[in-house]
Coordinates of C-alpha atoms in Angstrom, one line a residue:
X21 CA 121.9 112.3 96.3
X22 CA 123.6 109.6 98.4
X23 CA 125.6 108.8 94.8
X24 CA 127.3 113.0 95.6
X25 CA 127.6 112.8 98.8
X26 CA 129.4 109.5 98.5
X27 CA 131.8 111.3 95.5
X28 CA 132.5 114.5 97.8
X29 CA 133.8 112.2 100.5
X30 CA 135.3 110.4 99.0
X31 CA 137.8 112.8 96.9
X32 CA 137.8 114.2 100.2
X33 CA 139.2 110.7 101.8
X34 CA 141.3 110.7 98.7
X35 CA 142.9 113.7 99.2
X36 CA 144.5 112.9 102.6
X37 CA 145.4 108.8 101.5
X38 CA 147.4 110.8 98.4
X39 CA 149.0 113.2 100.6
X40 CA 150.5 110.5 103.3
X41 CA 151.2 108.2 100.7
X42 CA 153.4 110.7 98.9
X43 CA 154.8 111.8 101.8
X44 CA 156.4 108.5 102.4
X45 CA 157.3 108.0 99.0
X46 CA 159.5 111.6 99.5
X47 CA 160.7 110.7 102.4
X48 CA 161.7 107.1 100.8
X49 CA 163.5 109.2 97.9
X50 CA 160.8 108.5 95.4
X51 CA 161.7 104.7 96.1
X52 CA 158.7 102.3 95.8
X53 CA 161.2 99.9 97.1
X54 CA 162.3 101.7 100.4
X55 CA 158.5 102.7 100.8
X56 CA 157.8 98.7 101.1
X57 CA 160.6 98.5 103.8
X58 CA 159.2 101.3 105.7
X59 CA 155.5 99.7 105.6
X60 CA 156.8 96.7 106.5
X61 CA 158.9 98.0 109.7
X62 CA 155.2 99.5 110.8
X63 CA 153.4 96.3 110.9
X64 CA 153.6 95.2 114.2
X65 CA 151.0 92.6 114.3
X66 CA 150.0 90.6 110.9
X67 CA 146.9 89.3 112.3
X68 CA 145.2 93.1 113.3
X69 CA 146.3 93.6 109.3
X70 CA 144.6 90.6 107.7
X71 CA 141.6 91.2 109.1
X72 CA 141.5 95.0 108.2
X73 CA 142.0 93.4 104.5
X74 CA 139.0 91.5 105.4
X75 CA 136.9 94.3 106.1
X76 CA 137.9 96.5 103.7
X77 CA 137.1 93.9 101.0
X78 CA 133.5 93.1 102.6
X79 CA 133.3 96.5 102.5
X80 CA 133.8 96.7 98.9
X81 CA 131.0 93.9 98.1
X82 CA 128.2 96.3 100.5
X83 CA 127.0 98.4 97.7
X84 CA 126.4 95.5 94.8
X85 CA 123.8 94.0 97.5
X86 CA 121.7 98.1 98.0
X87 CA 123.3 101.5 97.2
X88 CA 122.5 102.8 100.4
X89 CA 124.8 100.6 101.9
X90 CA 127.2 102.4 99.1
X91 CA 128.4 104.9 102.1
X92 CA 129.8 102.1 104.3
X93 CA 132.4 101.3 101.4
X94 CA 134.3 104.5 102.4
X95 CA 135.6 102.5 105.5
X96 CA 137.9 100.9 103.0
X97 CA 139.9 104.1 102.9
X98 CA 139.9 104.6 106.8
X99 CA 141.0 101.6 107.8
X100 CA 143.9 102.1 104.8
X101 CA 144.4 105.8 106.5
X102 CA 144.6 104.1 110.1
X103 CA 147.4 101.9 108.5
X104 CA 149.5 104.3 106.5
X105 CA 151.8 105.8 108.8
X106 CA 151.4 109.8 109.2
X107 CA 154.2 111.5 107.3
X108 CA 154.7 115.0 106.9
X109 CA 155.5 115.9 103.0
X110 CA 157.4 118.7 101.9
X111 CA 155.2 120.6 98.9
X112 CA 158.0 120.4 96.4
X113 CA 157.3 120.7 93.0
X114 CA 157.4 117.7 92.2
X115 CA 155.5 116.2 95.0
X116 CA 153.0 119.0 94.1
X117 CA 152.9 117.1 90.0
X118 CA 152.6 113.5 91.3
X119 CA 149.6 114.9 94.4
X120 CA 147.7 117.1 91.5
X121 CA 148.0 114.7 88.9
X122 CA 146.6 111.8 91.0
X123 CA 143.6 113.5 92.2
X124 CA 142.5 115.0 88.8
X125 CA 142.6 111.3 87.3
X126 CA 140.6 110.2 90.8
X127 CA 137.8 113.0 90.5
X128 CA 137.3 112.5 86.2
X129 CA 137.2 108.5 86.8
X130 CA 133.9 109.1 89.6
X131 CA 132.5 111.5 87.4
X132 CA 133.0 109.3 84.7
X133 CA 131.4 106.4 86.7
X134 CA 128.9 108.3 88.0
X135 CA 127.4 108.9 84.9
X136 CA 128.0 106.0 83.1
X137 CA 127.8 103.1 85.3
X138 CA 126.5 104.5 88.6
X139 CA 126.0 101.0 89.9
X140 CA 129.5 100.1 89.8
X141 CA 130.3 103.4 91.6
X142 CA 132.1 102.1 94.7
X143 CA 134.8 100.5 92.4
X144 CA 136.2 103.9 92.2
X145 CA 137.7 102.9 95.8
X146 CA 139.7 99.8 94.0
X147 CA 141.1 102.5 91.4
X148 CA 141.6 104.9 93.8
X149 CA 144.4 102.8 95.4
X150 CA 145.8 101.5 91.7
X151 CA 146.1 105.5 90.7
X152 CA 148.5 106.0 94.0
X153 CA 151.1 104.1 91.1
X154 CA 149.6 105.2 88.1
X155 CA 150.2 108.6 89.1
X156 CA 153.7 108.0 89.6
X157 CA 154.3 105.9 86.4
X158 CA 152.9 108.9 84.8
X159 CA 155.1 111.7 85.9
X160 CA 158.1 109.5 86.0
X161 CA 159.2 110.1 82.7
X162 CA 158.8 114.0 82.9
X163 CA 160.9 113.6 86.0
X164 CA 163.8 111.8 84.2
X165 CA 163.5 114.6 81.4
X166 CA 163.9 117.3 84.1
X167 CA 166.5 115.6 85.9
X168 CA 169.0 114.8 83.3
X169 CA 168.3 118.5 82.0
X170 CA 169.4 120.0 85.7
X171 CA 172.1 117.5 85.7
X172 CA 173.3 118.7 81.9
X173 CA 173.1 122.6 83.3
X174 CA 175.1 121.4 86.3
X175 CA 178.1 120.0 84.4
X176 CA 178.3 123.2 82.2
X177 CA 178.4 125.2 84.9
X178 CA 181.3 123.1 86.9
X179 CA 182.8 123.3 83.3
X180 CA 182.7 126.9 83.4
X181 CA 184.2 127.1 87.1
X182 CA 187.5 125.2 85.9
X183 CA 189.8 126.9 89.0
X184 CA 187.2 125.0 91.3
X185 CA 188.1 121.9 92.8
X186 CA 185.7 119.4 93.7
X187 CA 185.8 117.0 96.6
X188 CA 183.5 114.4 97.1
X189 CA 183.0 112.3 100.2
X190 CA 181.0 108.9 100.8
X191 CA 180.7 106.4 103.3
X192 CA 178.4 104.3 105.1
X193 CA 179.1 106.9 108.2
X194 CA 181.6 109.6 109.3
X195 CA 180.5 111.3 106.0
X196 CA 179.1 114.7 107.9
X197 CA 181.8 114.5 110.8
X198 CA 184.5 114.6 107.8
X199 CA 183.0 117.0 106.0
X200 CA 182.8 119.2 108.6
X201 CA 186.2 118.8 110.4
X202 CA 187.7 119.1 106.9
X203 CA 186.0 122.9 106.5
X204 CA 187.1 123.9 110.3
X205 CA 191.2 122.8 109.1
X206 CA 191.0 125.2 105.2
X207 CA 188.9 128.0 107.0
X208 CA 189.4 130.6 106.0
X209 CA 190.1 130.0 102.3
X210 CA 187.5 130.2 99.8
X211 CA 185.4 126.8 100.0
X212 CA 181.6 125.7 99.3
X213 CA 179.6 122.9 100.9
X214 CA 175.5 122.4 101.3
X215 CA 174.5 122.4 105.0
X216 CA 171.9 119.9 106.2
X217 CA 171.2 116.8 104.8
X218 CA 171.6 117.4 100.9
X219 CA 173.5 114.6 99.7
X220 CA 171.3 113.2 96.9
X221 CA 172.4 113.8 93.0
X222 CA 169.5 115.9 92.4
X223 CA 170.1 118.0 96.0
X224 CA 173.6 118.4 95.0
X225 CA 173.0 119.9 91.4
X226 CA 170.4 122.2 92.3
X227 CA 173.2 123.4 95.1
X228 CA 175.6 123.9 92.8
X229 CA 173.0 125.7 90.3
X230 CA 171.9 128.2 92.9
X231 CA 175.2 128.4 94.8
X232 CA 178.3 127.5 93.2
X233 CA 180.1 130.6 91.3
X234 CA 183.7 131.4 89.6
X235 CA 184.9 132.8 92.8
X236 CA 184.8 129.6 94.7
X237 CA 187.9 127.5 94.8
X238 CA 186.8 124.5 96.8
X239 CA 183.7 122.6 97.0
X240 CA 182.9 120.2 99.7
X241 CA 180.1 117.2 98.9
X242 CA 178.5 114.5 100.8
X243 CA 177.7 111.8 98.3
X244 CA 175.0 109.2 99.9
X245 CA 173.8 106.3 98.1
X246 CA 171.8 103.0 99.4
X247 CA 172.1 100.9 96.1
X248 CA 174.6 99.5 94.2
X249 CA 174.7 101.1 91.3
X250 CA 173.7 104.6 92.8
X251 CA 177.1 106.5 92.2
X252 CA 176.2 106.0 88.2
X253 CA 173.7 109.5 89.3
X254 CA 176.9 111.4 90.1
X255 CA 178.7 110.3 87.2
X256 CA 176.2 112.9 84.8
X257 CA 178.1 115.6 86.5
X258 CA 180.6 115.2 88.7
X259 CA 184.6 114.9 88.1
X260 CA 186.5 115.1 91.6
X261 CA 189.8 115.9 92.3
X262 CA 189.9 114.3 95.7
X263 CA 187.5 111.3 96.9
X264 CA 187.4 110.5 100.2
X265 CA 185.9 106.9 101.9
X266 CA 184.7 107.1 105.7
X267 CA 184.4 103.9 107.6
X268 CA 181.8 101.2 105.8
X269 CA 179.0 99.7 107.8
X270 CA 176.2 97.2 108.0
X271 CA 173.7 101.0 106.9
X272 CA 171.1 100.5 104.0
X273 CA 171.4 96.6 104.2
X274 CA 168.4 95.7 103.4
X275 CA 168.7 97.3 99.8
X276 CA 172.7 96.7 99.6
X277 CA 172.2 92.9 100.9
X278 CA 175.8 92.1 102.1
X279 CA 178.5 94.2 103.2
X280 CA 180.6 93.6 100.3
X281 CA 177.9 95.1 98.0
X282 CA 178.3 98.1 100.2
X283 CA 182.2 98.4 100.1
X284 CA 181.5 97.8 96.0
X285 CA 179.3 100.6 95.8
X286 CA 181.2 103.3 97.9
X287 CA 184.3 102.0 96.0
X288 CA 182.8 103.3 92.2
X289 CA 183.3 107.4 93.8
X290 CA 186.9 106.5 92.2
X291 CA 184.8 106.6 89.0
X292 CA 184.4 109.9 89.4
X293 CA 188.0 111.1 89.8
X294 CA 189.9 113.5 87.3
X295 CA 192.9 111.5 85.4
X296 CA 195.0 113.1 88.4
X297 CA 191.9 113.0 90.8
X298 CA 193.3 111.4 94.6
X299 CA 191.4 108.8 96.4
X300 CA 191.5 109.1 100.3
X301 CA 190.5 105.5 101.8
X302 CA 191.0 103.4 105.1
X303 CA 192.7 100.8 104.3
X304 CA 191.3 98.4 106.9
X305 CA 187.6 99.4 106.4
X306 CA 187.9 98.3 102.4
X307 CA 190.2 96.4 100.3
X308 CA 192.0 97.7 97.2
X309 CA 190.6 94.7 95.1
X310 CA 187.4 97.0 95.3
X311 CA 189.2 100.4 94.4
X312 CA 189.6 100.8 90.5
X313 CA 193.2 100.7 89.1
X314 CA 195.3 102.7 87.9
X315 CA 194.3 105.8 90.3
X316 CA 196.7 108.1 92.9
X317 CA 195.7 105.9 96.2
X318 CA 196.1 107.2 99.7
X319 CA 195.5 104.4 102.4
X320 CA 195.5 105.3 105.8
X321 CA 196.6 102.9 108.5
X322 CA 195.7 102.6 112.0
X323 CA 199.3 102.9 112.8
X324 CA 199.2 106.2 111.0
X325 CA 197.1 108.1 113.8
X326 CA 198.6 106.1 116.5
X327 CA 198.0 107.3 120.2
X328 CA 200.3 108.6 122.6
X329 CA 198.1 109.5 125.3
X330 CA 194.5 110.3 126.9
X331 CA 193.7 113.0 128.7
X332 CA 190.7 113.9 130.1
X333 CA 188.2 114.9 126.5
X334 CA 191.7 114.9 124.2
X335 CA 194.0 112.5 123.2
X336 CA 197.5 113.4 121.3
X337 CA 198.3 111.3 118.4
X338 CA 201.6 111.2 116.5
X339 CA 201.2 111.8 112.3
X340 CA 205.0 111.5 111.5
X341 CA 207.2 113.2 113.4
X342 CA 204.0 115.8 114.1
X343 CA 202.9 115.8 117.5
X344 CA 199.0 116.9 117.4
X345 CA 196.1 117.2 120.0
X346 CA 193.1 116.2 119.3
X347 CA 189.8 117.4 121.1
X348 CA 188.2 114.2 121.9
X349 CA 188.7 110.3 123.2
X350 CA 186.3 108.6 120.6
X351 CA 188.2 106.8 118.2
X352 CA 185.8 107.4 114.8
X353 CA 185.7 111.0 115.6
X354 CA 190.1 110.9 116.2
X355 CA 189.7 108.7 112.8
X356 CA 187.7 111.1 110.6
X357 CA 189.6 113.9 112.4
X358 CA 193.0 112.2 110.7
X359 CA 191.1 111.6 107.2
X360 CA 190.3 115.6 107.5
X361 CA 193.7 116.5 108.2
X362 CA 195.5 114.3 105.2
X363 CA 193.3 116.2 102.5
X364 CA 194.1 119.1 104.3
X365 CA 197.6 118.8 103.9
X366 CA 196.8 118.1 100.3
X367 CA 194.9 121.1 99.9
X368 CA 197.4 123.2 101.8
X369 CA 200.5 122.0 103.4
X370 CA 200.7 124.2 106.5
X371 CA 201.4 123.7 110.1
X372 CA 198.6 125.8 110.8
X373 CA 196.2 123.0 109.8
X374 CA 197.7 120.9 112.8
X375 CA 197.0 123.5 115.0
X376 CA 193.5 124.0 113.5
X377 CA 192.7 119.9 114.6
X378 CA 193.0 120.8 118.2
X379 CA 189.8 123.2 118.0
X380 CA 187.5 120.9 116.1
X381 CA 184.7 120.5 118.0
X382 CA 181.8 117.5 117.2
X383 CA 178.8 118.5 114.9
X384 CA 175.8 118.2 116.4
X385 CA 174.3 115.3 117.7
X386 CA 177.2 113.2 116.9
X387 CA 179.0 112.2 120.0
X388 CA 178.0 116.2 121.8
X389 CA 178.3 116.3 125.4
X390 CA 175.9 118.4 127.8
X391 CA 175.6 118.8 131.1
X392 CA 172.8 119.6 133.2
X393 CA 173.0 119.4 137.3
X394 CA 174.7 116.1 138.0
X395 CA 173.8 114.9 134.5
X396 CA 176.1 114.1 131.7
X397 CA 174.2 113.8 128.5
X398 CA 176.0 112.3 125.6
X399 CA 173.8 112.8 121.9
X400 CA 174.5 110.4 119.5
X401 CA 171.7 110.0 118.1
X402 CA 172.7 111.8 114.3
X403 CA 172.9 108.6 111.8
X404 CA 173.4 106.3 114.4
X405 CA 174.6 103.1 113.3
X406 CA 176.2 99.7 115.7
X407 CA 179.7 100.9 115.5
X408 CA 179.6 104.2 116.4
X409 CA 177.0 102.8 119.0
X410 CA 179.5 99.9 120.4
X411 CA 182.3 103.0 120.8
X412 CA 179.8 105.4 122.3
X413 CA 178.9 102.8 124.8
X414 CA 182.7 101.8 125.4
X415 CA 183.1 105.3 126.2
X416 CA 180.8 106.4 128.4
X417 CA 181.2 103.2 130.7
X418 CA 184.9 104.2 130.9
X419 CA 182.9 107.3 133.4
X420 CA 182.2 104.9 136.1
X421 CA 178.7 106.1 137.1
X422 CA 175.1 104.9 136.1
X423 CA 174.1 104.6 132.7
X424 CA 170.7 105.6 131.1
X425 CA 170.4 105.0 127.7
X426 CA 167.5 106.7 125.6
X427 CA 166.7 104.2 122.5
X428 CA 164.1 104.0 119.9
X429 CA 166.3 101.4 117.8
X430 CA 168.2 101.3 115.5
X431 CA 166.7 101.7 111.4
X432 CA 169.7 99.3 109.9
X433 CA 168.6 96.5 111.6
X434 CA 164.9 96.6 110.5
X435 CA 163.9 93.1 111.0
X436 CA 167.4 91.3 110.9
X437 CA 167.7 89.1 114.0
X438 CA 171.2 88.9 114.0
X439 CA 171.8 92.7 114.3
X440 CA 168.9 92.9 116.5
X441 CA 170.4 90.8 118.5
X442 CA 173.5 92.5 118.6
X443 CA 172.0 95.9 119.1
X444 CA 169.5 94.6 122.3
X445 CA 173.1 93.0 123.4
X446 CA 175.2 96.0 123.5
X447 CA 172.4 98.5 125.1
X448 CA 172.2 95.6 128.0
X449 CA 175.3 96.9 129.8
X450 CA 172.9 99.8 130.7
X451 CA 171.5 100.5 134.0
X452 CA 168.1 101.4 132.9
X453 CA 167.0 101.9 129.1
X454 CA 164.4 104.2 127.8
X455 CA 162.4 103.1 124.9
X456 CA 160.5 105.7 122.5
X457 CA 159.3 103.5 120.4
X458 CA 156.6 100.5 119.8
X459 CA 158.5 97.4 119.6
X460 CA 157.9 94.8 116.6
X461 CA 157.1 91.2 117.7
X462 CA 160.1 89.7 117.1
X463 CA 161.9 92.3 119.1
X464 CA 160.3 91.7 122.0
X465 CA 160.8 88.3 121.7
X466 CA 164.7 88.7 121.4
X467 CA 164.4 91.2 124.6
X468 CA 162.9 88.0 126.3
X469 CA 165.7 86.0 125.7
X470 CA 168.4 88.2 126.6
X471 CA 168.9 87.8 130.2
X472 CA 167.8 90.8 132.4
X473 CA 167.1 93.6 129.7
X474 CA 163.2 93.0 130.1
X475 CA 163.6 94.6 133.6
X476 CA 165.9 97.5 132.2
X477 CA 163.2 98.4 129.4
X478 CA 161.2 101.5 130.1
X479 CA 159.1 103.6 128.1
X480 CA 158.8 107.3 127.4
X481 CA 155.2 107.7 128.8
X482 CA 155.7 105.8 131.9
X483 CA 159.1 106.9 133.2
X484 CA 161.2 109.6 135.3
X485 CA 164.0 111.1 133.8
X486 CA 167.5 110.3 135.5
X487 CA 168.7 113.7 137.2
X488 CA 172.5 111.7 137.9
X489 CA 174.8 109.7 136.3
X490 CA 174.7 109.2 132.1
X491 CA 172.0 109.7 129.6
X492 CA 173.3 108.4 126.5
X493 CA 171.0 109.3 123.3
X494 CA 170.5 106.8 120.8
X495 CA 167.7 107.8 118.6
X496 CA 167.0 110.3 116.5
X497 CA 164.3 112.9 114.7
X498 CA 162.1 114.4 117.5
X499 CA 162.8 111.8 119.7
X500 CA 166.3 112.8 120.1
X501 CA 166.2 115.7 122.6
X502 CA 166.2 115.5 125.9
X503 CA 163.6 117.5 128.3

């Protein structure tokens, strides 16, 4: 009786460990590699961890010694569920495969030990954390089957849309802002581009399965990769006629390692061009030793965009002998404007789009401003990364008045101390900073060095709101708006 009860709890146990470990695989992009970055970032105290190892093993060696003691060995898989951060999965079919397939194999092996070797029951718990990867060994290869076969249907179909033309941006950031500045300047000829975040290969080919038709003319893509070798995905399916690099960054370092990997990898979109494709780059964010010869190359130059004059939320810059106003000071949002409006002039070569660039408003949560009373609320909280936050900063202390910044860090730097140094630097010039998050050890041992930011530091439970002055948002998910 104990032996059932022990089985029905623990499937049960199982159930939720599957469903939260899957969910952070999803949200890692099927990565087992980006999952052990994430688990990592959670551990904020290795000693708390070793000894839940402890336990859990002591709590595997209870049952050899009397089976009633076989119940305690169930605390193995709370202390794992206390551990495993609490993601919320999307019931995809895929996720549904890996989820069903991993709890079948976990309910035949108890049965199978419960009849067999009863004794040796609890070591169902040791198997039940080897089948998380089994599972996903297993429905790997039907997943590389189903993916090459949507990215095969994808290709005939752009095949058969031969009037479309295809442009494809990447970047370590800007990628969005571009993309959606560059739709505000051709509105309102024919165009296509996903909305939200769907920048992966597999997002983008189902898009242009359900969406994409012979009536389009112009399709608009986000292309976002965190390993070197990640454009090779795009490659099954894509030929663009116009590429476009946004400014390169220190984002996804941890699975790029340096920055020149980074610049490498966003350089290999010019593998995707057409023989007469265009490549739209800046030329001091990334060298043309990276760019691939023998390809139509368009560098922009500071000197290009160059100033005239601020005014109050607008400056005018000067593209030739065009005069053109531009809705906004920040200088990445005046540069990806400029990129926008060189493929638009490429796409259509009117004075119109000119006159287009001086209604182009932010996206949201990158760089939007609010107000409420005698508040000024800034959000940049959308793929924040340290130079938009260094020109964010710049910005808002150009205002004069007292500064609030709402923080939960910063995922680039992970555990990096020289960024997190940097980052904890930058935020200093704040009056007061709220914090949203736990911080790791070795942040808040940077945080003691730097001097006065302890006394800035806040945190969300414990704090009033500012009603005057600046709140500058620097986080993002649910964190990111303000009440």
């Amino acid at each position: 009786m104990i032996s059932i009860i022990y089985i029905i709890i623990n499937i049960f146990l199982n159930l939720f460990l599957s469903y939260f470990f899957y969910s952070l695989l999803q949200k890692s992009y099927y990565s087992l590699k980006r999952v052990c970055f994430r688990l990592s970032d959670q551990i904020q105290y290795y000693f708390p961890l070793f000894l839940i190892s402890i336990l859990s093993l002591f709590t595997f060696i209870l049952p050899l010694f009397s089976p009633f003691l076989l119940p305690l060995n169930l605390l193995s898989y709370i202390f794992i569920l206390i551990f495993l951060p609490k993601v919320k999965g999307k019931f995809t079919a895929r996720f549904i495969r890996i989820f069903i397939v991993n709890n079948l194999f976990f309910i035949s092996f108890n049965i199978i030990f419960y009849l067999l070797l009863p004794k040796f029951l609890f070591l169902s718990q040791i198997f039940g954390f080897f089948n998380l990867l089994i599972s996903f060994y297993i429905i790997k290869p039907f997943d590389y089957y189903k993916r090459n076969k949507t990215y095969k249907k994808t290709k005939n179909k752009l095949n058969y849309c031969n009037k479309l033309k295809i442009i494809g941006i990447t970047g370590s950031f800007g990628k969005t802002t571009t993309k959606n500045f560059l739709i505000s300047l051709i509105h309102p000829h024919r165009y296509l581009s996903p909305s939200g975040n769907i920048n992966t290969p597999l997002g983008i080919a189902n898009y242009i399965i359900n969406n994409v038709s012979i009536f389009d003319r112009i399709l608009i893509l986000e292309l976002g990769i965190d390993e070197i070798n990640g454009m090779n995905e795009f490659k099954k399916y894509l030929n663009l006629d116009i590429a476009i690099i946004t400014s390169i960054g220190e984002q996804h370092l941890r699975t790029f390692k340096t920055v020149e990997n980074i610049k490498s990898a966003k350089a290999k979109i010019t593998n995707l061009l057409k023989n007469d494709g265009k490549l739209f780059y800046f030329k001091n964010e990334i060298d043309d030793a990276y760019l691939k010869e023998n390809i139509i190359k368009n560098a922009i130059l500071p000197s290009d965009y160059k100033i005239l004059f601020k005014e109050k939320n607008m400056v005018v810059i000067r593209d030739n002998k065009t005069m053109i106003n531009v809705p906004f000071t920040d200088k990445n949002l005046v540069k990806d404007a400029f990129m926008a409006y060189k493929v638009s002039l490429e796409l259509f070569n009117s004075s119109i789009n000119a006159l287009n660039l001086s209604k182009l408003s932010p996206p949201p949560r990158r760089k939007a401003i609010y107000s409420k009373d005698n508040l000024t609320i800034i959000d940049d909280s959308y793929n924040l990364n340290l130079k938009g936050l260094s020109s964010s900063i710049k910005n808002t202390l150009k205002e004069n008045k007292p500064l609030t910044i709402f923080t939960g860090g910063i995922f680039e730097t992970g555990k990096n101390i020289r960024l997190l140094f940097y980052f904890y630097n930058l935020i200093n010039v704040a009056d007061k900073i709220i914090y949203c998050q736990k911080l790791l050890p070795i942040e808040k041992r940077i945080i003691e060095e730097i001097p006065g930011l302890k006394n800035k530091i806040l945190y969300q439970k414990n704090i009033i709101y500012p009603n005057n002055g600046t709140l500058l948002i620097l986080t993002s998910g649910d964190n990111s708006s303000y009440k």
